[in-house]
mmCIF file of C-alpha atoms in Angstrom:
data_model
loop_
_atom_site.group_PDB
_atom_site.id
_atom_site.type_symbol
_atom_site.label_atom_id
_atom_site.label_comp_id
_atom_site.label_asym_id
_atom_site.label_seq_id
_atom_site.Cartn_x
_atom_site.Cartn_y
_atom_site.Cartn_z
ATOM 1 C CA GLY A 1 91.040 114.360 117.619
ATOM 2 C CA ALA A 2 93.235 115.768 114.920
ATOM 3 C CA LEU A 3 93.169 113.768 111.682
ATOM 4 C CA VAL A 4 95.080 114.282 108.496
ATOM 5 C CA TYR A 5 93.975 112.574 105.308
ATOM 6 C CA GLN A 6 96.392 112.322 102.477
ATOM 7 C CA TYR A 7 95.654 111.019 98.991
ATOM 8 C CA PRO A 8 96.329 109.221 96.851
ATOM 9 C CA ARG A 9 97.933 106.530 98.984
ATOM 10 C CA ARG A 10 99.939 105.244 96.053
ATOM 11 C CA THR A 11 100.638 106.534 92.616
ATOM 12 C CA ILE A 12 102.724 105.524 89.631
ATOM 13 C CA CYS A 13 103.814 107.954 86.993
ATOM 14 C CA LYS A 14 105.997 107.826 83.955
ATOM 15 C CA SER A 15 109.348 109.518 84.042
ATOM 16 C CA GLY A 16 109.022 113.186 83.077
ATOM 17 C CA THR A 17 105.360 113.488 84.008
ATOM 18 C CA SER A 18 103.869 115.192 87.033
ATOM 19 C CA MET A 19 101.660 114.115 89.872
ATOM 20 C CA ARG A 20 99.722 115.953 92.540
ATOM 21 C CA MET A 21 99.069 114.884 96.097
ATOM 22 C CA GLU A 22 96.617 116.357 98.540
ATOM 23 C CA CYS A 23 96.391 116.771 102.265
ATOM 24 C CA GLN A 24 93.172 117.375 104.180
ATOM 25 C CA ALA A 25 92.926 118.330 107.828
ATOM 26 C CA VAL A 26 89.809 117.108 109.590
ATOM 27 C CA GLY A 27 88.628 118.391 112.928
ATOM 28 C CA PHE A 28 91.166 121.153 113.301
ATOM 29 C CA GLN A 29 92.639 124.183 111.641
ATOM 30 C CA ALA A 30 95.941 123.448 109.963
ATOM 31 C CA THR A 31 97.631 126.796 110.237
ATOM 32 C CA SER A 32 100.867 125.302 108.996
ATOM 33 C CA VAL A 33 101.675 122.290 106.849
ATOM 34 C CA ALA A 34 105.025 120.613 106.399
ATOM 35 C CA TRP A 35 105.771 118.344 103.446
ATOM 36 C CA TYR A 36 108.363 115.597 103.889
ATOM 37 C CA ARG A 37 109.851 112.972 101.660
ATOM 38 C CA GLN A 38 111.368 109.635 102.593
ATOM 39 C CA SER A 39 113.496 108.359 99.749
ATOM 40 C CA PRO A 40 114.462 104.666 99.653
ATOM 41 C CA GLN A 41 116.882 103.771 102.452
ATOM 42 C CA LYS A 42 116.709 107.273 103.896
ATOM 43 C CA THR A 43 114.886 109.071 106.683
ATOM 44 C CA PHE A 44 112.264 111.764 106.356
ATOM 45 C CA GLU A 45 113.555 114.942 104.772
ATOM 46 C CA LEU A 46 111.739 118.249 104.966
ATOM 47 C CA ILE A 47 110.736 119.676 101.586
ATOM 48 C CA ALA A 48 108.950 122.851 102.585
ATOM 49 C CA LEU A 49 106.919 124.562 105.261
ATOM 50 C CA SER A 50 103.694 126.273 104.330
ATOM 51 C CA THR A 51 101.707 128.708 106.455
ATOM 52 C CA VAL A 52 98.406 130.141 105.336
ATOM 53 C CA ASN A 53 98.766 133.686 104.021
ATOM 54 C CA SER A 54 102.544 133.532 104.216
ATOM 55 C CA ALA A 55 105.314 132.669 101.798
ATOM 56 C CA ILE A 56 106.175 129.005 101.530
ATOM 57 C CA LYS A 57 109.676 128.225 102.759
ATOM 58 C CA TYR A 58 111.576 125.560 100.853
ATOM 59 C CA GLU A 59 114.522 123.673 102.244
ATOM 60 C CA GLN A 60 117.832 123.470 100.495
ATOM 61 C CA ASN A 61 117.719 121.128 97.494
ATOM 62 C CA PHE A 62 113.972 121.645 97.049
ATOM 63 C CA THR A 63 112.417 124.390 94.935
ATOM 64 C CA GLN A 64 109.009 125.796 94.155
ATOM 65 C CA GLU A 65 109.670 125.142 90.491
ATOM 66 C CA LYS A 66 109.937 121.435 91.187
ATOM 67 C CA PHE A 67 107.507 121.045 94.121
ATOM 68 C CA PRO A 68 104.839 123.766 93.887
ATOM 69 C CA ILE A 69 102.617 123.862 96.952
ATOM 70 C CA SER A 70 99.164 125.316 97.398
ATOM 71 C CA HIS A 71 97.741 126.059 100.831
ATOM 72 C CA PRO A 72 94.554 128.027 100.160
ATOM 73 C CA ASN A 73 92.786 127.536 103.471
ATOM 74 C CA LEU A 74 93.091 126.060 106.942
ATOM 75 C CA SER A 75 91.990 122.576 105.964
ATOM 76 C CA PHE A 76 93.699 121.822 102.677
ATOM 77 C CA SER A 77 97.137 121.729 101.106
ATOM 78 C CA SER A 78 98.456 120.168 97.939
ATOM 79 C CA MET A 79 101.864 119.583 96.469
ATOM 80 C CA THR A 80 102.815 118.646 92.920
ATOM 81 C CA VAL A 81 105.944 116.814 91.866
ATOM 82 C CA LEU A 82 106.752 118.248 88.450
ATOM 83 C CA ASN A 83 108.712 116.279 85.868
ATOM 84 C CA ALA A 84 109.192 113.339 88.173
ATOM 85 C CA TYR A 85 112.252 111.178 87.721
ATOM 86 C CA LEU A 86 113.623 108.142 89.461
ATOM 87 C CA GLU A 87 115.233 110.172 92.245
ATOM 88 C CA ASP A 88 111.810 111.575 93.188
ATOM 89 C CA ARG A 89 110.372 108.219 94.171
ATOM 90 C CA GLY A 90 109.571 107.625 97.801
ATOM 91 C CA LEU A 91 106.993 108.269 100.478
ATOM 92 C CA TYR A 92 105.677 111.823 100.715
ATOM 93 C CA LEU A 93 104.115 112.889 103.997
ATOM 94 C CA CYS A 94 102.237 115.974 104.951
ATOM 95 C CA GLY A 95 102.266 117.056 108.568
ATOM 96 C CA ALA A 96 99.840 119.614 109.904
ATOM 97 C CA ARG A 97 100.341 121.814 112.903
ATOM 98 C CA VAL A 98 97.298 122.299 115.069
ATOM 99 C CA GLY A 99 96.399 125.905 115.779
ATOM 100 C CA GLY A 100 98.577 127.661 118.317
ATOM 101 C CA GLY A 101 99.792 127.404 121.873
ATOM 102 C CA ARG A 102 101.258 124.206 123.300
ATOM 103 C CA ALA A 103 99.249 122.068 120.862
ATOM 104 C CA ALA A 104 101.188 123.688 118.056
ATOM 105 C CA GLU A 105 104.294 121.876 119.194
ATOM 106 C CA THR A 106 103.018 118.694 117.561
ATOM 107 C CA LEU A 107 102.786 117.750 113.921
ATOM 108 C CA TYR A 108 100.043 115.326 112.928
ATOM 109 C CA PHE A 109 100.834 113.340 109.812
ATOM 110 C CA GLY A 110 98.811 111.811 107.044
ATOM 111 C CA SER A 111 99.380 108.238 105.918
ATOM 112 C CA GLY A 112 101.536 109.357 103.030
ATOM 113 C CA THR A 113 101.592 109.154 99.256
ATOM 114 C CA ARG A 114 103.965 106.588 97.867
ATOM 115 C CA LEU A 115 105.299 107.660 94.498
ATOM 116 C CA THR A 116 106.739 105.188 92.039
ATOM 117 C CA VAL A 117 108.365 106.541 88.901
ATOM 118 C CA LEU A 118 108.712 104.263 85.885
ATOM 119 C CA GLY B 1 123.199 121.534 111.505
ATOM 120 C CA ASP B 2 120.811 119.685 113.764
ATOM 121 C CA SER B 3 120.879 115.905 113.664
ATOM 122 C CA VAL B 4 119.453 112.809 115.306
ATOM 123 C CA THR B 5 121.144 109.430 115.546
ATOM 124 C CA GLN B 6 119.321 106.330 116.663
ATOM 125 C CA THR B 7 119.852 102.578 116.850
ATOM 126 C CA GLU B 8 120.451 101.482 113.301
ATOM 127 C CA GLY B 9 118.622 98.968 111.212
ATOM 128 C CA GLN B 10 116.401 96.279 112.601
ATOM 129 C CA VAL B 11 115.916 95.179 116.176
ATOM 130 C CA THR B 12 114.302 91.845 116.989
ATOM 131 C CA VAL B 13 112.890 91.251 120.457
ATOM 132 C CA SER B 14 110.945 88.355 121.865
ATOM 133 C CA GLU B 15 107.465 89.058 123.111
ATOM 134 C CA SER B 16 107.287 90.165 126.761
ATOM 135 C CA LYS B 17 110.963 91.098 126.804
ATOM 136 C CA SER B 18 112.257 94.594 127.375
ATOM 137 C CA LEU B 19 113.218 97.056 124.664
ATOM 138 C CA ILE B 20 115.513 100.007 124.362
ATOM 139 C CA ILE B 21 116.078 102.026 121.217
ATOM 140 C CA ASN B 22 118.871 104.531 121.590
ATOM 141 C CA CYS B 23 118.577 108.107 120.387
ATOM 142 C CA THR B 24 121.062 110.918 120.678
ATOM 143 C CA TYR B 25 120.760 114.368 119.220
ATOM 144 C CA SER B 26 122.825 117.356 118.274
ATOM 145 C CA ALA B 27 121.127 120.720 118.187
ATOM 146 C CA THR B 28 122.993 123.776 116.991
ATOM 147 C CA SER B 29 120.062 126.077 116.245
ATOM 148 C CA ILE B 30 118.413 125.885 119.644
ATOM 149 C CA ALA B 31 119.721 125.096 123.122
ATOM 150 C CA TYR B 32 116.964 122.755 124.252
ATOM 151 C CA PRO B 33 115.020 121.313 121.350
ATOM 152 C CA ASN B 34 111.708 119.587 121.794
ATOM 153 C CA LEU B 35 112.062 115.829 121.419
ATOM 154 C CA PHE B 36 109.665 113.325 119.904
ATOM 155 C CA TRP B 37 109.216 109.673 119.146
ATOM 156 C CA TYR B 38 107.076 108.838 116.144
ATOM 157 C CA VAL B 39 106.005 105.359 115.052
ATOM 158 C CA ARG B 40 105.013 104.048 111.662
ATOM 159 C CA TYR B 41 103.048 100.836 111.535
ATOM 160 C CA PRO B 42 103.036 98.849 108.282
ATOM 161 C CA GLY B 43 100.990 100.598 105.621
ATOM 162 C CA GLU B 44 100.307 103.633 107.757
ATOM 163 C CA GLY B 45 101.709 107.125 108.208
ATOM 164 C CA LEU B 46 103.680 108.550 111.088
ATOM 165 C CA GLN B 47 101.962 108.652 114.433
ATOM 166 C CA LEU B 48 103.157 110.614 117.408
ATOM 167 C CA LEU B 49 104.099 108.196 120.169
ATOM 168 C CA LEU B 50 105.343 110.610 122.794
ATOM 169 C CA LYS B 51 106.972 113.976 123.184
ATOM 170 C CA VAL B 52 108.921 115.864 125.806
ATOM 171 C CA ILE B 53 109.208 119.600 125.634
ATOM 172 C CA THR B 54 111.243 120.270 128.764
ATOM 173 C CA ALA B 55 114.728 118.959 129.457
ATOM 174 C CA GLY B 56 114.853 116.534 132.367
ATOM 175 C CA GLN B 57 111.297 115.319 132.019
ATOM 176 C CA LYS B 58 109.967 111.954 130.954
ATOM 177 C CA GLY B 59 107.278 111.229 128.423
ATOM 178 C CA SER B 60 105.235 108.058 128.290
ATOM 179 C CA SER B 61 102.560 106.487 126.125
ATOM 180 C CA ARG B 62 101.234 102.964 125.493
ATOM 181 C CA GLY B 63 103.818 101.531 127.879
ATOM 182 C CA PHE B 64 106.712 103.293 126.165
ATOM 183 C CA GLU B 65 108.726 105.941 127.916
ATOM 184 C CA ALA B 66 111.638 108.236 127.147
ATOM 185 C CA THR B 67 113.553 110.688 129.320
ATOM 186 C CA TYR B 68 114.995 113.924 127.957
ATOM 187 C CA ASN B 69 118.594 113.940 129.182
ATOM 188 C CA LYS B 70 120.320 117.184 128.297
ATOM 189 C CA GLU B 71 123.633 116.142 129.841
ATOM 190 C CA THR B 72 124.035 113.164 127.543
ATOM 191 C CA THR B 73 121.834 114.709 124.788
ATOM 192 C CA SER B 74 119.859 111.502 124.676
ATOM 193 C CA PHE B 75 116.218 110.487 124.434
ATOM 194 C CA HIS B 76 116.206 106.681 124.527
ATOM 195 C CA LEU B 77 112.924 104.856 124.038
ATOM 196 C CA GLN B 78 112.174 102.036 126.453
ATOM 197 C CA LYS B 79 109.443 99.553 127.110
ATOM 198 C CA ALA B 80 109.445 96.942 129.834
ATOM 199 C CA SER B 81 107.452 94.294 127.974
ATOM 200 C CA VAL B 82 106.870 94.421 124.234
ATOM 201 C CA GLN B 83 104.021 92.863 122.309
ATOM 202 C CA GLU B 84 103.752 91.697 118.719
ATOM 203 C CA SER B 85 101.565 94.706 117.972
ATOM 204 C CA ASP B 86 104.548 96.955 118.757
ATOM 205 C CA SER B 87 106.265 95.794 115.571
ATOM 206 C CA ALA B 88 106.803 98.973 113.572
ATOM 207 C CA VAL B 89 109.430 101.515 112.584
ATOM 208 C CA TYR B 90 110.285 104.033 115.290
ATOM 209 C CA TYR B 91 111.673 107.490 114.573
ATOM 210 C CA CYS B 92 113.309 109.818 117.033
ATOM 211 C CA ALA B 93 112.999 113.487 116.115
ATOM 212 C CA LEU B 94 113.794 116.932 117.377
ATOM 213 C CA ARG B 95 112.082 120.212 116.715
ATOM 214 C CA SER B 96 114.780 122.704 115.993
ATOM 215 C CA SER B 97 112.794 125.816 115.300
ATOM 216 C CA SER B 98 110.910 127.687 117.955
ATOM 217 C CA SER B 99 108.763 129.353 115.327
ATOM 218 C CA PHE B 100 107.566 126.309 113.454
ATOM 219 C CA SER B 101 107.253 122.590 113.864
ATOM 220 C CA LYS B 102 110.233 121.732 111.716
ATOM 221 C CA LEU B 103 111.243 118.210 112.662
ATOM 222 C CA VAL B 104 114.607 116.608 112.084
ATOM 223 C CA PHE B 105 114.269 112.832 112.067
ATOM 224 C CA GLY B 106 116.615 110.010 112.862
ATOM 225 C CA GLN B 107 117.020 107.254 110.323
ATOM 226 C CA GLY B 108 114.424 105.018 111.930
ATOM 227 C CA THR B 109 114.663 101.723 113.785
ATOM 228 C CA SER B 110 112.620 98.777 112.622
ATOM 229 C CA LEU B 111 111.314 96.752 115.549
ATOM 230 C CA SER B 112 110.201 93.188 115.040
ATOM 231 C CA VAL B 113 108.600 91.461 118.010
ATOM 232 C CA VAL B 114 108.544 87.702 117.683
ATOM 233 C CA PRO B 115 106.528 85.167 119.679
#
């Protein structure tokens, strides 16, 4: 089956520093990856959509300058939170879309990276 | 924009009793969005519970079921008899884009099943 590994599971960084999280697809080709954030007391909010060999599309309120994403191949994607501050804390999830056709209608998620900012 | 509203906060149900978590949606970007229920168990990521792509159909998984009702724009999650292992946070979501799996989530409903 489709598996998505995300690491680290938890991370703590000082205010103003940066941290990188990674997403690995196992057993399938992740043609597209979506990065989400769940801030405290909120639901999951889309940060950006990334498709291999295409421009990354960021949602309103999220920018490449703040959340640069790399998606170099069909099994790996990473996102960095630059200059993290208190409002960036939360659970970050990557969701990978499997190939094409009807299977592509489903996103498979990793277990998330929980970011704490001190 | 597109939005999903579901039963708020925490729901507590006794083991073997029935469950319903309400979900209604509003889709402005697409006439008939795809609808999903995801579940997040403690310490884990989001798992797909069930999905329905076509309006009017019912999806089911692990004893849970949900029917896509386009008249009432609802996708309520039901289970006839819950177990303690069903304790988790449940998220209703819609896919608003036909070109990518962009999901819009509800705020989540925390289910606690007690003995």
